[in-house]
mmCIF file of C-alpha atoms in Angstrom:
data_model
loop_
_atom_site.group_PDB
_atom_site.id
_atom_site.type_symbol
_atom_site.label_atom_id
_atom_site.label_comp_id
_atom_site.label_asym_id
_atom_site.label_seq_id
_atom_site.Cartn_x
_atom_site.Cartn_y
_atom_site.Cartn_z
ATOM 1 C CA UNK A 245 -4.984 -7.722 -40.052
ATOM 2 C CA UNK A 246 -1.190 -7.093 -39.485
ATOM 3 C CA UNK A 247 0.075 -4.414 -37.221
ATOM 4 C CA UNK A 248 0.705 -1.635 -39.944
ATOM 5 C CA UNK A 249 -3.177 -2.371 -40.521
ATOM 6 C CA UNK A 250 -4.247 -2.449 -36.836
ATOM 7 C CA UNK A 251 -2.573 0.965 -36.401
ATOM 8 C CA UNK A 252 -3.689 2.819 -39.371
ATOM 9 C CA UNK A 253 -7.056 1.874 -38.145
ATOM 10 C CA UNK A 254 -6.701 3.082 -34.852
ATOM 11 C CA UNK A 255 -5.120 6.154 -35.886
ATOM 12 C CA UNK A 256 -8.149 6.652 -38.558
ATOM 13 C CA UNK A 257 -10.816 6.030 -35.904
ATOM 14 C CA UNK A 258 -10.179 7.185 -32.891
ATOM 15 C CA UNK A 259 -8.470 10.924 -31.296
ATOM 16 C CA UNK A 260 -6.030 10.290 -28.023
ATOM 17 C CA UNK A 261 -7.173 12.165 -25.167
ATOM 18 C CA UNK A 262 -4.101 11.690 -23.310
ATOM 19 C CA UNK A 263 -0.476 10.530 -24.208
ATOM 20 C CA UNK A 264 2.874 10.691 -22.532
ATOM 21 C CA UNK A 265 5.610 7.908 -21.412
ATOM 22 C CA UNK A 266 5.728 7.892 -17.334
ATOM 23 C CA UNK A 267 8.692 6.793 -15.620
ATOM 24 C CA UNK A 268 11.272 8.836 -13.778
ATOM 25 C CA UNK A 269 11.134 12.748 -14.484
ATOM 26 C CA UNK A 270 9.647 15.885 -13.497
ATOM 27 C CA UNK A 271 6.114 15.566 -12.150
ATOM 28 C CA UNK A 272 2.982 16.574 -14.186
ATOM 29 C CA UNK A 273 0.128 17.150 -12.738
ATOM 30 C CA UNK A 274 -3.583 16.599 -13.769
ATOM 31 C CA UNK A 275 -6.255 18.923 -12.793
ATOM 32 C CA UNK A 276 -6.254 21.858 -10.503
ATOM 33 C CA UNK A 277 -5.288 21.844 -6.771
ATOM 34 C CA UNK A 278 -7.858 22.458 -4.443
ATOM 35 C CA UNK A 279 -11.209 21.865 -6.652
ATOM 36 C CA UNK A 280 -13.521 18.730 -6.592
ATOM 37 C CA UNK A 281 -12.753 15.439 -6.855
ATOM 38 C CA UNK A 282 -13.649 13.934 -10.406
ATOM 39 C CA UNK A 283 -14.321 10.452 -9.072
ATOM 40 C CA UNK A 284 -17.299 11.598 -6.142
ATOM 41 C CA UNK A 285 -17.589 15.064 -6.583
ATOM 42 C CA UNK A 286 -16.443 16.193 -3.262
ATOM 43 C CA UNK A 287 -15.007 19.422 -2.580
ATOM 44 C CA UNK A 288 -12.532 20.427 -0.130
ATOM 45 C CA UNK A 289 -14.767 22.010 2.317
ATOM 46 C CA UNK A 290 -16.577 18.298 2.393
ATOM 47 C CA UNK A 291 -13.178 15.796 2.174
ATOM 48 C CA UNK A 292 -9.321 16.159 2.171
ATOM 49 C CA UNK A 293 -6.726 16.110 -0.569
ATOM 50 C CA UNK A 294 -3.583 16.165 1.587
ATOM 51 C CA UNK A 295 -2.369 12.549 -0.357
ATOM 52 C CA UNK A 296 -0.539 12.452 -3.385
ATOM 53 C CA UNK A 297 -2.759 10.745 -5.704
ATOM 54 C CA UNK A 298 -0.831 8.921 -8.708
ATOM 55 C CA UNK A 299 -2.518 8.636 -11.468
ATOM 56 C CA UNK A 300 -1.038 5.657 -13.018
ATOM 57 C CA UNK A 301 -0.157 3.594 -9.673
ATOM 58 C CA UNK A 302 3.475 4.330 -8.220
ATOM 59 C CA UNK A 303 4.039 0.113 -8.156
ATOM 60 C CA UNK A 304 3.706 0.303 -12.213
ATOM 61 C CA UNK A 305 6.862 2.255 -12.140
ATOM 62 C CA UNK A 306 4.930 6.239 -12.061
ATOM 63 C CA UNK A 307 6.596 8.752 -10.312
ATOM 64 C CA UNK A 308 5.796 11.862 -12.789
ATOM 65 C CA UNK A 309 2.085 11.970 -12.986
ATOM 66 C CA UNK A 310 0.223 13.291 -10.421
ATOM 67 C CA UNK A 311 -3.574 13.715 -10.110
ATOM 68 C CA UNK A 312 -4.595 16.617 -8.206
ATOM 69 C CA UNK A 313 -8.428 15.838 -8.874
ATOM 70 C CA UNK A 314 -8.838 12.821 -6.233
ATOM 71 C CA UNK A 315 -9.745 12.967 -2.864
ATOM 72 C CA UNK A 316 -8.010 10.931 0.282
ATOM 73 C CA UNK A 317 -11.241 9.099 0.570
ATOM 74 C CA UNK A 318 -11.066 7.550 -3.083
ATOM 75 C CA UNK A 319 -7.558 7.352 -2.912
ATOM 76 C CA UNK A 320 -8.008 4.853 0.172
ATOM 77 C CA UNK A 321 -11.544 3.599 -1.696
ATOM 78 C CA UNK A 322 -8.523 2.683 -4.922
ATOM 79 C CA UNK A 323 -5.978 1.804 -3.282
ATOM 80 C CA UNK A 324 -7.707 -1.104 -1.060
ATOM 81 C CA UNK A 325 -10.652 -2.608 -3.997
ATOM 82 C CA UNK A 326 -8.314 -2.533 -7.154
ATOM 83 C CA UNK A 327 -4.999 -1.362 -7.103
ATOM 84 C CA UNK A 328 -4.174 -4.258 -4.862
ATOM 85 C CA UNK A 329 -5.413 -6.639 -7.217
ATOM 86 C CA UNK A 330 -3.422 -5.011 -10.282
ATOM 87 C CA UNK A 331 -0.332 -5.280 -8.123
ATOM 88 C CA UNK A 332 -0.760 -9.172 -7.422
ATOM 89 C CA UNK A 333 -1.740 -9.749 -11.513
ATOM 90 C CA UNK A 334 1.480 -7.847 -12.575
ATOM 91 C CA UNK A 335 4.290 -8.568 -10.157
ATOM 92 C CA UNK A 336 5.985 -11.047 -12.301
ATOM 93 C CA UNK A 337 5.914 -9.517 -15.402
ATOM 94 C CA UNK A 338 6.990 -6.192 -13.310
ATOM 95 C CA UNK A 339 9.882 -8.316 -11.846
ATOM 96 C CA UNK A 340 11.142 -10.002 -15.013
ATOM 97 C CA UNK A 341 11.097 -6.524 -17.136
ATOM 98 C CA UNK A 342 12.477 -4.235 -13.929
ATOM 99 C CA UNK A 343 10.427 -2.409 -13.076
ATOM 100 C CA UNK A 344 10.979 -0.417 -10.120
ATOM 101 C CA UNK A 345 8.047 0.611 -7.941
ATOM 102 C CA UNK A 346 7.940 3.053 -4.453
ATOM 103 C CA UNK A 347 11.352 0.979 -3.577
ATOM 104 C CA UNK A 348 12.859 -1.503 -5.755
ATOM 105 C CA UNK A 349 12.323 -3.759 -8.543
ATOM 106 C CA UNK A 350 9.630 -6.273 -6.577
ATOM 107 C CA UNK A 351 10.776 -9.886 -5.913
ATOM 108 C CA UNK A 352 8.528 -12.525 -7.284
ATOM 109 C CA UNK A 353 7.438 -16.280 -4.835
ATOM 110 C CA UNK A 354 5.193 -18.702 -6.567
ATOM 111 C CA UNK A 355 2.470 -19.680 -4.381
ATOM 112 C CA UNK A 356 3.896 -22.171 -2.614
ATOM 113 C CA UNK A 357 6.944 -20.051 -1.873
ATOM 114 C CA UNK A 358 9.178 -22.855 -2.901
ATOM 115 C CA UNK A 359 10.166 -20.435 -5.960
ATOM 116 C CA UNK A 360 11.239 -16.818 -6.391
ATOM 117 C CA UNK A 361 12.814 -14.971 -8.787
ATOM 118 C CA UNK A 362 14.812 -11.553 -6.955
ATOM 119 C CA UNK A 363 16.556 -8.884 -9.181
ATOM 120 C CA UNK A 364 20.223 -8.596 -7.910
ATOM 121 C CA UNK A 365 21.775 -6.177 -10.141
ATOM 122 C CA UNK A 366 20.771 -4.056 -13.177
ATOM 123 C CA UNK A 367 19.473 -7.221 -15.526
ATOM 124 C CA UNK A 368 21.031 -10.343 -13.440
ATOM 125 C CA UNK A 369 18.006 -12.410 -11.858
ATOM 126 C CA UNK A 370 18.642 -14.937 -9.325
ATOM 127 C CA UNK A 371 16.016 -18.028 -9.711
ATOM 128 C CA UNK A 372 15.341 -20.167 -6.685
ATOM 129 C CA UNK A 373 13.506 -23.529 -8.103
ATOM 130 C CA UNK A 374 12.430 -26.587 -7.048
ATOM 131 C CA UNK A 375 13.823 -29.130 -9.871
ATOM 132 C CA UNK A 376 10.288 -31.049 -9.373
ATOM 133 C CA UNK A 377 8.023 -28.030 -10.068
ATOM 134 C CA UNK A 378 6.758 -26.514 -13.108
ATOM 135 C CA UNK A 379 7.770 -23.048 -12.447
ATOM 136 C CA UNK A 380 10.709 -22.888 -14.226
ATOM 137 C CA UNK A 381 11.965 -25.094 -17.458
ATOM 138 C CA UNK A 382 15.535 -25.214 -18.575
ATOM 139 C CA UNK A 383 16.669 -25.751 -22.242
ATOM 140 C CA UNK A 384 20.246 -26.521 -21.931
ATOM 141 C CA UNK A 385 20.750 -26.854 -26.010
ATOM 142 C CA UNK A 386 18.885 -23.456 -26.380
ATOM 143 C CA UNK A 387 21.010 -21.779 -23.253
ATOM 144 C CA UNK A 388 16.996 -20.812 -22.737
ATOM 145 C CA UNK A 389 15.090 -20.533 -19.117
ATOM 146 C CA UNK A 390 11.105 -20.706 -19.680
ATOM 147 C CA UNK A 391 9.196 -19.156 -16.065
ATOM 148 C CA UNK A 392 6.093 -20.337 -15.638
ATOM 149 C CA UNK A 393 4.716 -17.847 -13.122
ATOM 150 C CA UNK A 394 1.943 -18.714 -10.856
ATOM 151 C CA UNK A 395 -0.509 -15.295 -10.339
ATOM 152 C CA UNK A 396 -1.060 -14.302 -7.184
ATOM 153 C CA UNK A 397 -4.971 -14.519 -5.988
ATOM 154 C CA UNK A 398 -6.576 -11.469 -7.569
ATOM 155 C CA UNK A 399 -9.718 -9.949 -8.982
ATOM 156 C CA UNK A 400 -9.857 -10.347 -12.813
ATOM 157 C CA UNK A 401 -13.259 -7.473 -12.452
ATOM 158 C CA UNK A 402 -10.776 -5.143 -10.094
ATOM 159 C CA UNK A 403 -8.007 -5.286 -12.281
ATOM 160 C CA UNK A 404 -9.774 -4.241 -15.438
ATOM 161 C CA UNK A 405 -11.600 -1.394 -12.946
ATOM 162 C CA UNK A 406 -8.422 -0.333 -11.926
ATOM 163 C CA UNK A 407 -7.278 0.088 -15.570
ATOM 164 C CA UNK A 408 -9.905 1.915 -15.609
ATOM 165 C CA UNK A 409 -9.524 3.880 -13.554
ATOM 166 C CA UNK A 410 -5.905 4.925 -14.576
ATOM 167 C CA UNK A 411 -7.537 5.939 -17.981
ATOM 168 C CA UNK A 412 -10.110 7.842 -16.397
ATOM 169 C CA UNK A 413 -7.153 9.252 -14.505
ATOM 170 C CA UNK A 414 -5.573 10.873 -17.447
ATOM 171 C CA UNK A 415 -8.172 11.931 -19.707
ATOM 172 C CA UNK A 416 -8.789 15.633 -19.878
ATOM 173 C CA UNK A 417 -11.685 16.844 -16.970
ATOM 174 C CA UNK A 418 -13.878 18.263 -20.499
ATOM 175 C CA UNK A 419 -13.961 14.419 -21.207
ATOM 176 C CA UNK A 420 -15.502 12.960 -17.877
ATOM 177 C CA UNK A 421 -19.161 14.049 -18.338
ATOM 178 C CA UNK A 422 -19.119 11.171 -20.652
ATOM 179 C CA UNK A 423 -17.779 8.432 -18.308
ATOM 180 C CA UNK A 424 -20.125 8.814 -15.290
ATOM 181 C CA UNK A 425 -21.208 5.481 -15.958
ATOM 182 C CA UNK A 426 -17.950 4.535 -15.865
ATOM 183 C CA UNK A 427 -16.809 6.147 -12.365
ATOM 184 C CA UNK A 428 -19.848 4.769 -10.639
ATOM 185 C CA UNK A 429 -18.823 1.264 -11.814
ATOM 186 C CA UNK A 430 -14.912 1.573 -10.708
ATOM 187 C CA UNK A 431 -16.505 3.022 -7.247
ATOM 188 C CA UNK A 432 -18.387 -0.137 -6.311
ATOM 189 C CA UNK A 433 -16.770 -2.454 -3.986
ATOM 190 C CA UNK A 434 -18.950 -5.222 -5.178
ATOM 191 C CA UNK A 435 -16.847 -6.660 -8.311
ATOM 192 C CA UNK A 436 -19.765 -9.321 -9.221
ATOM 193 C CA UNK A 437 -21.841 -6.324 -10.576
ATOM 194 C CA UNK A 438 -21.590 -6.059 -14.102
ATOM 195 C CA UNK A 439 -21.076 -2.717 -16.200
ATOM 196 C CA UNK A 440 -23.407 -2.456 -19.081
#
């Protein structure tokens, strides 16, 4: 199945829910101020909503969309069980295509920090390399540099949650009655349990 194929079958199958590009820009905000949290049901006579609640994290390069429907408490619950993991499986591919996040564009170490790769100017990296390690391959005849980024230790099970999670972020409230199973399985800290 080519692309042209693999879109005209998406686009025959299934209806977005949500679509947008994020970036840089006005904010939007999801849901209404002040009503229950659509991750534990909470209200705000029972928790807070005083954070600002991204719905797509701010490290992916978000600073438009805004989710009014999450509490502090799952905000801190996300932030600490998957978006941390998300962060460490896409900071070198966030590095190498700029991506800017709270701050700057993040600087990528290998593992052993004997490598690093550090945007200095609007597309001009600098690479730090050991000429003994595999993190970086130079083709001279090609005028070609292949990066062979190490991952930082991770989650594979919180990443996907938090992915999740970002969709489950977006998607219209009239939608969530159909995800509950769903939102319990991005709550639980315990990654090893399966969602079925």
């Amino acid at each position: 199945m080519n692309q042209e194929e693999r879109i005209a079958f998406f686009e025959e199958k299934y209806v977005p829910l949500f679509s947008g590009i994020f970036g840089p820009g006005d904010k939007i905000y999801i849901g209404q101020k002040n009503t229950i949290c659509r991750f534990c049901n909470k209200t705000p006579a029972e928790t807070t909503f005083s954070n600002i609640s991204h719905a797509i994290p701010e490290f992916l390069g978000n600073k438009q969309f805004i989710l009014h429907e999450e509490c502090d408490e799952c905000n801190k619950l996300f932030s600490e069980s998957l978006e941390d993991s998300l962060d460490k499986y896409t900071k070198p591919y966030r590095t190498l295509s700029q991506i800017k996040g709270k701050k700057k564009v993040p600087t990528y170490k290998s593992n052993n920090e004997n490598n690093r790769i550090e945007l200095t100017a609007p597309g001009a990296f600098e690479i730090k390399a050991n000429i003994d390690d595999e993190f970086c391959e130079i083709d001279e005849i090609n005028n070609q540099i292949k990066i062979n980024p190490h991952l930082e230790p991770h989650t594979p099970a919180a990443v996907y949650k938090a992915l999740v999670k970002i969709a489950l972020s977006i998607i219209p409230n009239g939608e969530l009655s159909g995800f509950q199973h769903a939102i319990s399985w991005i709550r639980e800290r315990d990654h090893t349990k399966e969602f079925i």
